[in-house]
Coordinates of C-alpha atoms in Angstrom, one line a residue:
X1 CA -10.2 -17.4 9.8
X2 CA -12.8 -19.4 8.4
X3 CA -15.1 -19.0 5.1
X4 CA -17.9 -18.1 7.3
X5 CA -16.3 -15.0 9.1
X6 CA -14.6 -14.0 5.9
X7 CA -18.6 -14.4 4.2
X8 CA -19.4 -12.3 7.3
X9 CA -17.0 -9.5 6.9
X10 CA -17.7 -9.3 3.3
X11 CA -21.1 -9.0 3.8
X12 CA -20.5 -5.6 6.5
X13 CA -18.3 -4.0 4.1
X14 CA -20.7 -4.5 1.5
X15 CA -23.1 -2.9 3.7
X16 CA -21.0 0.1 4.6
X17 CA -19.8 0.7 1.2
X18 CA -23.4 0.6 0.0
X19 CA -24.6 3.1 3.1
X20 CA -21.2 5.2 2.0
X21 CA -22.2 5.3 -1.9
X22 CA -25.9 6.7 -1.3
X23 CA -24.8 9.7 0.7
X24 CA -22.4 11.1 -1.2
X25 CA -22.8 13.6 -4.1
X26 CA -20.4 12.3 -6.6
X27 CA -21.2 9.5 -8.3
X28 CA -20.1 6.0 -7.8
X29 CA -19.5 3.7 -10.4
X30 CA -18.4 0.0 -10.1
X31 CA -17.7 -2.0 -12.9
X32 CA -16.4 -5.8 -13.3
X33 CA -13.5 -7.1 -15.3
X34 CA -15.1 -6.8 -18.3
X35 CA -16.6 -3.6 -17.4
X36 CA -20.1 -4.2 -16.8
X37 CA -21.3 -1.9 -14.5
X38 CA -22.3 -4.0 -10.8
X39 CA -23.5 -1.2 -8.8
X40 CA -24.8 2.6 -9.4
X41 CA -25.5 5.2 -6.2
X42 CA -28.4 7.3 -7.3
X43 CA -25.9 10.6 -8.3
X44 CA -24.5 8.3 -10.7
X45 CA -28.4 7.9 -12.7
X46 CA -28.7 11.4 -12.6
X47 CA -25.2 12.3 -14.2
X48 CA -25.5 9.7 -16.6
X49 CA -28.9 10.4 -17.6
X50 CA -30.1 7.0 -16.4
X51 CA -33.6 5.8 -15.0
X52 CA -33.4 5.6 -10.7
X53 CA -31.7 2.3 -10.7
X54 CA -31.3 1.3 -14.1
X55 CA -28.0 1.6 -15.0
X56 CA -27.2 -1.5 -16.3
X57 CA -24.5 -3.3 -19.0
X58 CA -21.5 -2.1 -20.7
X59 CA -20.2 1.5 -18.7
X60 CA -19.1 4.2 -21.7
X61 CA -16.0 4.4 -20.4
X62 CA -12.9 1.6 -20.1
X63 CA -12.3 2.1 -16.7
X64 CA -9.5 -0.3 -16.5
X65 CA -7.6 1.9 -19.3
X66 CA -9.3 5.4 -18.2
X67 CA -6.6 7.4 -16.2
X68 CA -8.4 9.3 -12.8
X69 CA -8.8 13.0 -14.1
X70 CA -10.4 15.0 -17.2
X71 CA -12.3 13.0 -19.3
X72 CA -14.9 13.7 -22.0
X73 CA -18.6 12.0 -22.4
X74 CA -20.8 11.4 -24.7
X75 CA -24.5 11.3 -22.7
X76 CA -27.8 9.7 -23.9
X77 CA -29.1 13.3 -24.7
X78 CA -26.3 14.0 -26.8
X79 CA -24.5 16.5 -24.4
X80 CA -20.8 16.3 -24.2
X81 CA -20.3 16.4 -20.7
X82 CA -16.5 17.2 -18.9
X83 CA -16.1 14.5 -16.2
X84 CA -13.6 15.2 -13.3
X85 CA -12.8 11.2 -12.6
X86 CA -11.4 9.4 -9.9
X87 CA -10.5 5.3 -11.0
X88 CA -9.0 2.6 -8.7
X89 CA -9.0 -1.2 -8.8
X90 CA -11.2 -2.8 -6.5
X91 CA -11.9 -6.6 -5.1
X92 CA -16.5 -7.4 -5.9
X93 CA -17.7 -10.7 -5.7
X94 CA -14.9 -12.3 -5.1
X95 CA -12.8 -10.7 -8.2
X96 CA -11.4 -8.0 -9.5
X97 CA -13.1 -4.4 -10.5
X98 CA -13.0 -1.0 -11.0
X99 CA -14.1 1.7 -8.6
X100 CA -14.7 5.3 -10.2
X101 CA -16.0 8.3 -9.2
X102 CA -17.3 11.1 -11.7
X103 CA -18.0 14.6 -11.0
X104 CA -19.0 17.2 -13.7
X105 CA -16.5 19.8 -14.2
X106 CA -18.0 23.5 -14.5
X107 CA -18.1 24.9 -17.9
X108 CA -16.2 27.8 -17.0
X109 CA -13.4 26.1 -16.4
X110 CA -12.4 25.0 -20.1
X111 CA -9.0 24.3 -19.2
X112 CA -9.3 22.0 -16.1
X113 CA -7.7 19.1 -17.7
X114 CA -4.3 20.9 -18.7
X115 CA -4.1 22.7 -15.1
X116 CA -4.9 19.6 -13.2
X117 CA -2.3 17.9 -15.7
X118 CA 0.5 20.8 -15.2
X119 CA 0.3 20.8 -11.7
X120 CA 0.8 17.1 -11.7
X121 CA 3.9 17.6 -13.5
X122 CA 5.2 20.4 -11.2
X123 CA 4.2 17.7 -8.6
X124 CA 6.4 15.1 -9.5
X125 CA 9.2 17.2 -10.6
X126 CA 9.5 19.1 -6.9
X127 CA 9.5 15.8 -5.2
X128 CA 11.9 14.0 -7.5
X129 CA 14.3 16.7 -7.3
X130 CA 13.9 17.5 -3.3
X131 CA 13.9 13.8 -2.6
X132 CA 17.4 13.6 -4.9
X133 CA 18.9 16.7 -3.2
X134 CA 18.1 15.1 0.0
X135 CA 19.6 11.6 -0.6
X136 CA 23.3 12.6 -1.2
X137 CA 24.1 14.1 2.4
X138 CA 22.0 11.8 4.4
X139 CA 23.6 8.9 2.6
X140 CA 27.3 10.4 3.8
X141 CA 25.7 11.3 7.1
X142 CA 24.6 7.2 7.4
X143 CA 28.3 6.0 6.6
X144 CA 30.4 8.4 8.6
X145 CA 28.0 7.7 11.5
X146 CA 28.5 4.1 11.1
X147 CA 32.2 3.9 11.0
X148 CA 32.1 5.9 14.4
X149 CA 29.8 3.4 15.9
X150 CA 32.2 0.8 14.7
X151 CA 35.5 2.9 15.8
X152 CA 37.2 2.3 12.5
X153 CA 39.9 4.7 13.2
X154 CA 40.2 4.7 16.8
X155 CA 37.6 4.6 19.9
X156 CA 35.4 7.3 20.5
X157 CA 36.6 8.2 24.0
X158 CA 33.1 8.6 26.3
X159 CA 30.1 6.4 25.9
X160 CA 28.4 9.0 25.6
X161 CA 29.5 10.2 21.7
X162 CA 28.4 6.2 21.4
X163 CA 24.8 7.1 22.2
X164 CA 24.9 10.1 19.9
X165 CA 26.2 8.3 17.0
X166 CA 23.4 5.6 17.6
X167 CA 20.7 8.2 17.8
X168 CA 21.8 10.3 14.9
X169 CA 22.1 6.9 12.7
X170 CA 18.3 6.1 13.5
X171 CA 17.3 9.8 12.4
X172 CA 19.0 10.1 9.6
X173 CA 18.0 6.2 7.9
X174 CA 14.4 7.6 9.2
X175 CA 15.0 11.1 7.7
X176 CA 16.4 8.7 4.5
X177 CA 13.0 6.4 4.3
X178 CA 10.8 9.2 4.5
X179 CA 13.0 10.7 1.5
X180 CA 12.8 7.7 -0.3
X181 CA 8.7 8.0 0.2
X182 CA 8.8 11.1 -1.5
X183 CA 11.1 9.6 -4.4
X184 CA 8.7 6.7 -5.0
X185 CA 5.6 9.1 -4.9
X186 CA 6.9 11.2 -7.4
X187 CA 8.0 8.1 -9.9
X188 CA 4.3 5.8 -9.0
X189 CA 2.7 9.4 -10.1
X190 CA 4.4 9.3 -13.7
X191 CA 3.1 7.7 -16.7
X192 CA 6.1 5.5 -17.4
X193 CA 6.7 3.8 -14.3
X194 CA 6.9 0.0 -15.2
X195 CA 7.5 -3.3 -13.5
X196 CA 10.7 -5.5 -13.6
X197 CA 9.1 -9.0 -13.1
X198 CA 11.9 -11.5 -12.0
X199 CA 10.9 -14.7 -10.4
X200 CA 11.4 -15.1 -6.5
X201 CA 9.9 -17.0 -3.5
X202 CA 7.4 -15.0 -1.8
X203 CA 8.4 -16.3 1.8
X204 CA 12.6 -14.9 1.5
X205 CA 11.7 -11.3 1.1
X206 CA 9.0 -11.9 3.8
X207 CA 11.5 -12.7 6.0
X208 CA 13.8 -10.5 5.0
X209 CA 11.7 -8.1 6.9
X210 CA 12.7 -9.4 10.2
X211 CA 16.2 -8.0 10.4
X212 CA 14.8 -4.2 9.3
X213 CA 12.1 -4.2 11.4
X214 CA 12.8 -2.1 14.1
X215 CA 13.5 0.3 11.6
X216 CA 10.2 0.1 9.4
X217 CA 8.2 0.6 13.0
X218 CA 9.8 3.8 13.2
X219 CA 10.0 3.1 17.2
X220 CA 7.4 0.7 17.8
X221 CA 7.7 -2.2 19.6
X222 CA 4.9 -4.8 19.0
X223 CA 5.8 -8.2 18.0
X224 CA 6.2 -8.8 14.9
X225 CA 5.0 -13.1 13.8
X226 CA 4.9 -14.5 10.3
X227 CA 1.9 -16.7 9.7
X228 CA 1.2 -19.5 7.1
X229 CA 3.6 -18.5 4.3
X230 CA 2.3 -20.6 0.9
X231 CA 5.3 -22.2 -0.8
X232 CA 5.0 -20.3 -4.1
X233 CA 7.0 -18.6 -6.4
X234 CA 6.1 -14.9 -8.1
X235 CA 6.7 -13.3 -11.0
X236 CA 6.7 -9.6 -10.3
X237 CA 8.8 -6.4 -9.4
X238 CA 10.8 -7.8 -6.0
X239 CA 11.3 -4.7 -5.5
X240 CA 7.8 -2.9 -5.1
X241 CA 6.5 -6.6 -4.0
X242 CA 8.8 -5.6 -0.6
X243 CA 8.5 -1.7 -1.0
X244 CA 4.6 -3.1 -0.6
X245 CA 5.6 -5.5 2.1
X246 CA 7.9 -2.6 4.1
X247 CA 5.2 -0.1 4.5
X248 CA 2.2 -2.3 5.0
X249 CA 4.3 -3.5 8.2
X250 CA 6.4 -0.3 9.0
X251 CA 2.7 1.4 9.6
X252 CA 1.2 -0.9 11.6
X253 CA 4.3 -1.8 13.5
X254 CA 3.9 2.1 14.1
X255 CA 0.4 2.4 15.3
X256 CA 0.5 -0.9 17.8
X257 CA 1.3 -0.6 21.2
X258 CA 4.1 -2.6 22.4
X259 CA 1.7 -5.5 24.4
X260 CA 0.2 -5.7 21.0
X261 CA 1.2 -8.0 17.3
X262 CA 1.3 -7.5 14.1
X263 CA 0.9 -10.7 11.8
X264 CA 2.2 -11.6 8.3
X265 CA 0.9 -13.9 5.8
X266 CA 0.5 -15.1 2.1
X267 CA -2.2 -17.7 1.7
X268 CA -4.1 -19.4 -1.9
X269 CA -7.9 -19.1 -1.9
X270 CA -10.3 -21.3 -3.1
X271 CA -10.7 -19.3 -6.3
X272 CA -6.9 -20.2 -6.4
X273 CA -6.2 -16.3 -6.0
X274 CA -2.6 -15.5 -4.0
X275 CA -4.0 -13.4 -0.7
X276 CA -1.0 -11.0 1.4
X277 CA -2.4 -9.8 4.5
X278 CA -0.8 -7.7 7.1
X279 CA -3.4 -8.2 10.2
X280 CA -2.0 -5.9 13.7
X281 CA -4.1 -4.9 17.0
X282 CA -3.7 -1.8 16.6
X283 CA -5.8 1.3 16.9
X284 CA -7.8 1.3 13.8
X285 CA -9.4 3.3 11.7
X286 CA -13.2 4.7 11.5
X287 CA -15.3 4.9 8.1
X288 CA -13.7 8.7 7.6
X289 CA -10.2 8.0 8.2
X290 CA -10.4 4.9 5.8
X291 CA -12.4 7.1 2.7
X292 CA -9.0 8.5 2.6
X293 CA -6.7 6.2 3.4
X294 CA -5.2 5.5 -0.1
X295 CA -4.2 9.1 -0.5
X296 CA -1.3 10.9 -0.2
X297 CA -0.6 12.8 2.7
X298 CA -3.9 11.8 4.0
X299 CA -4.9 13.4 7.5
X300 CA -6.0 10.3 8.9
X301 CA -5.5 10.7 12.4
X302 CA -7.1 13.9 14.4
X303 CA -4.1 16.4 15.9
X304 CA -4.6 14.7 19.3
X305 CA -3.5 11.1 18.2
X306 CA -1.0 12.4 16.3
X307 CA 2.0 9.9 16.3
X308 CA 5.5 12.1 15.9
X309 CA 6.9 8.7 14.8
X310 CA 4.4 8.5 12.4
X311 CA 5.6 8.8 8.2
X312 CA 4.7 11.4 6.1
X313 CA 1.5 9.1 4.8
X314 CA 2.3 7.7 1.5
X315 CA 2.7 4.6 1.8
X316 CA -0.9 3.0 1.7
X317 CA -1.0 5.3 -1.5
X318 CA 2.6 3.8 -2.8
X319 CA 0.8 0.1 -1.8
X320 CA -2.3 0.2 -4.0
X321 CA 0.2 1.7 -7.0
X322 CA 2.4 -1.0 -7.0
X323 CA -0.2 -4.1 -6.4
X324 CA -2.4 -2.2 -9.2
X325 CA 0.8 -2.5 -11.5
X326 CA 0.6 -5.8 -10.7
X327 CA -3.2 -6.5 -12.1
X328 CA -3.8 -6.7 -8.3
X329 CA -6.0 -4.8 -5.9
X330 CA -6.4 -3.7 -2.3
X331 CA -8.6 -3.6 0.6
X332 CA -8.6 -2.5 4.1
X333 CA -10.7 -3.9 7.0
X334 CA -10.7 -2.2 10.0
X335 CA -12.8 -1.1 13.3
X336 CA -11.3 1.9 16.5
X337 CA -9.9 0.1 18.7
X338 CA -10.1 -3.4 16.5
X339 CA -7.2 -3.1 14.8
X340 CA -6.5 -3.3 10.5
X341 CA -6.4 -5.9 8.7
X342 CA -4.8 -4.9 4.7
X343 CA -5.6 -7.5 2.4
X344 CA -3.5 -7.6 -1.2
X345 CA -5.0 -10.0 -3.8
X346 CA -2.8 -10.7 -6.9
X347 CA -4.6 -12.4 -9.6
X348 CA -3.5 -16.1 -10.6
X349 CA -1.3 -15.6 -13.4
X350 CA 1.2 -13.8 -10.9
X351 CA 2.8 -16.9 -9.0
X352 CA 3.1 -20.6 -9.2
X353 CA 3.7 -23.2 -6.8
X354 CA 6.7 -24.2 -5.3
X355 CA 7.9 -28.3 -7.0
X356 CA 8.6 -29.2 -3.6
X357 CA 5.1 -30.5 -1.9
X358 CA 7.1 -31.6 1.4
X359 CA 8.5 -27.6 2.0
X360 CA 7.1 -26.5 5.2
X361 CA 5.0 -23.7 5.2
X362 CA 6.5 -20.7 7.0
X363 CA 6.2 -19.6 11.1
X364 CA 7.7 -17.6 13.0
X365 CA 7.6 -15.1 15.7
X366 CA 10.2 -12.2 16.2
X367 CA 10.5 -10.1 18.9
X368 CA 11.1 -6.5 18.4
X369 CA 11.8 -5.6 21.6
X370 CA 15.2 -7.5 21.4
X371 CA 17.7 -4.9 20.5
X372 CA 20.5 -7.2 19.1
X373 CA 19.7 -7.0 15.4
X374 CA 23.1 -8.8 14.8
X375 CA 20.9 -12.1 16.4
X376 CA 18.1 -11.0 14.3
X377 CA 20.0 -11.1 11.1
X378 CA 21.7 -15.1 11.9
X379 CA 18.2 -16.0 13.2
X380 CA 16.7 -15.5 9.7
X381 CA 20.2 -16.5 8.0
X382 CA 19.3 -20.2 9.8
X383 CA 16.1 -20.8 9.6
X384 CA 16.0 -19.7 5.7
X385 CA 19.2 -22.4 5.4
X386 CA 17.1 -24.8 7.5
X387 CA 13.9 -24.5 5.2

């Protein structure tokens, strides 16, 4: 894509953003890195007791250290106002920022905050424990199905009990993802969830993806391709880097149609910024569905588009978490019926280049409509030996 479409896009989403900001009631703050407030929607003067358009310079709050709920400000009046708060990183001018919305909390309500925060708690605690009660007997029900697939003691008899065992194996590692959704949830909700930076190449856990990927489209069958892949090396959590990586492609392997693609790639900018995007053609979302994209459990699509293959919608949520951790932020393009495009900048200080200027940067095209995933797995074995 060149500068000038990219300029192009930027400048709509600028636009929408800006028509999005002015109608809504709560008010909308966006700061840069060093918090200087960049933009104000008028509900945001009023609350902070600012002159129509003149909210300018440093923002009273950190937003970058303020956590999204309670919070307590002092206003120009002198009024100690009770701010219900909503913070997320965000990409403006071409860097990173801070998004936050603010809503006064009713004075009869003294003890929002320690609610909000106790149900939180409860929150996390459910899901952590369902999501561990859940993991011991589907892992048992994985193996035991396995070694009848594989007739370790003995053939099955009819061909038949060999279809069951496949089809009860694919519930039961989707039944085991969707846990495992609910497990990360409830740890990327806590205070003390950390990173475990290790040093990797970006383009091996890419390609990782290609042997699980029938599995992460939870039945779709779009082909999947890998793009330009930049020879770098990161330091960051592997783990949440691919956790990132599975659900950005598990969703939109899930929402294109089989005659459609859905494309990988890790390019450097001009600003010298690492850039992950995940671009399909698949449905896409409208301005409504993608106000509430990032949240968990959204209802993003209406009852009649409903996908049953579809997860329980935490992934995008998990996404943003982890590239957050990671100093990182997120975006979404998209358009019905033009497909999405997820965009993941991580700032500079998170990779390096590869020492090797003559590696070849990563293509490659799998199809997921091949069902030998034995093939699948030597494919990628060779061309990662060949590289």
């Amino acid at each position: 894509m060149t500068d000038t479409r990219l300029a192009d896009l930027a400048a709509v989403s600028d636009a929408r953003f800006h028509s999005l900001a002015y109608m809504v009631e709560q008010a909308v703050i966006v700061t840069d890195a060093n918090n200087i407030v960049r933009f104000a929607n008028p509900a945001a003067d009023q609350l902070f007791e600012c002159a129509p358009g003149r909210m300018r310079g440093p923002f009273p709050l950190p937003m970058r250290s303020t956590k999204s709920g309670v919070v307590e400000v002092a206003l120009p009046s002198g009024r100690l106002a009770r701010l219900s708060t909503q913070i997320s990183a965000t990409v403006w001018d071409g860097g990173i920022g801070w998004l936050g919305t603010f809503r006064e909390v009713a004075k009869e309500l003294p003890d929002a905050r320690a609610i909000e925060d106790t149900l939180q708690s409860m929150r996390a605690r459910f899901l952590a424990h369902l999501s561990h009660e859940m993991r011991t007997p589907l892992n048992s029900i994985i193996g035991f199905t396995e070694a009848m697939m594989l007739e370790l003691f003995g053939p099955l008899g009819s061909a038949r009990y060999s279809d069951y065992a496949r089809t009860v194996l694919g519930e039961a590692e989707r039944l085991l993802q969707l846990t495992n959704d609910l497990l990360d949830l409830s740890r990327a909700e806590s205070a003390d969830l950390r990173i475990e930076e290790s040093v990797f190449d970006l383009a091996e856990v890419i390609l990782e993806l290609a042997p699980s990927a029938r599995t992460l489209s939870r039945g779709g069958k779009a082909q999947l391709s890998f793009g330009t892949v930049e020879p770098v090396l990161l330091r960051a959590d592997r783990d949440k880097i691919r956790a990132v990586l599975a659900h950005l492609v598990g969703n939109s392997l899930a929402f294109t149609p089989a005659t459609g693609s859905v494309t990988i790639s890790a390019q450097l900018t001009s600003e010298r910024r690492l850039v992950i995007r995940v671009i399909d053609t698949g449905r896409g979302f409208d301005a409504d569905q993608l106000a509430q994209a990032f949240r968990p459990f959204p209802r993003v699509l209406s009852a009649e588009l409903a996908d049953p293959q579809a997860g329980i919608g935490v992934g995008l949520a998990l996404v943003r978490r982890y590239i957050e951790l990671h100093g990182g932020a997120v975006r979404i393009e998209s358009e019905p019926g033009q497909g999405t495009t997820v965009i993941c900048m991580l700032p500079r200080i998170a990779w390096r280049s590869m020492c090797r200027p003559s590696r070849p940067r990563t293509r490659a095209v799998f199809d997921l409509t091949e069902s030998d995933r034995r093939s699948s797995l030597l494919f990628c074995r060779d061309f990662l030996t060949s590289r």
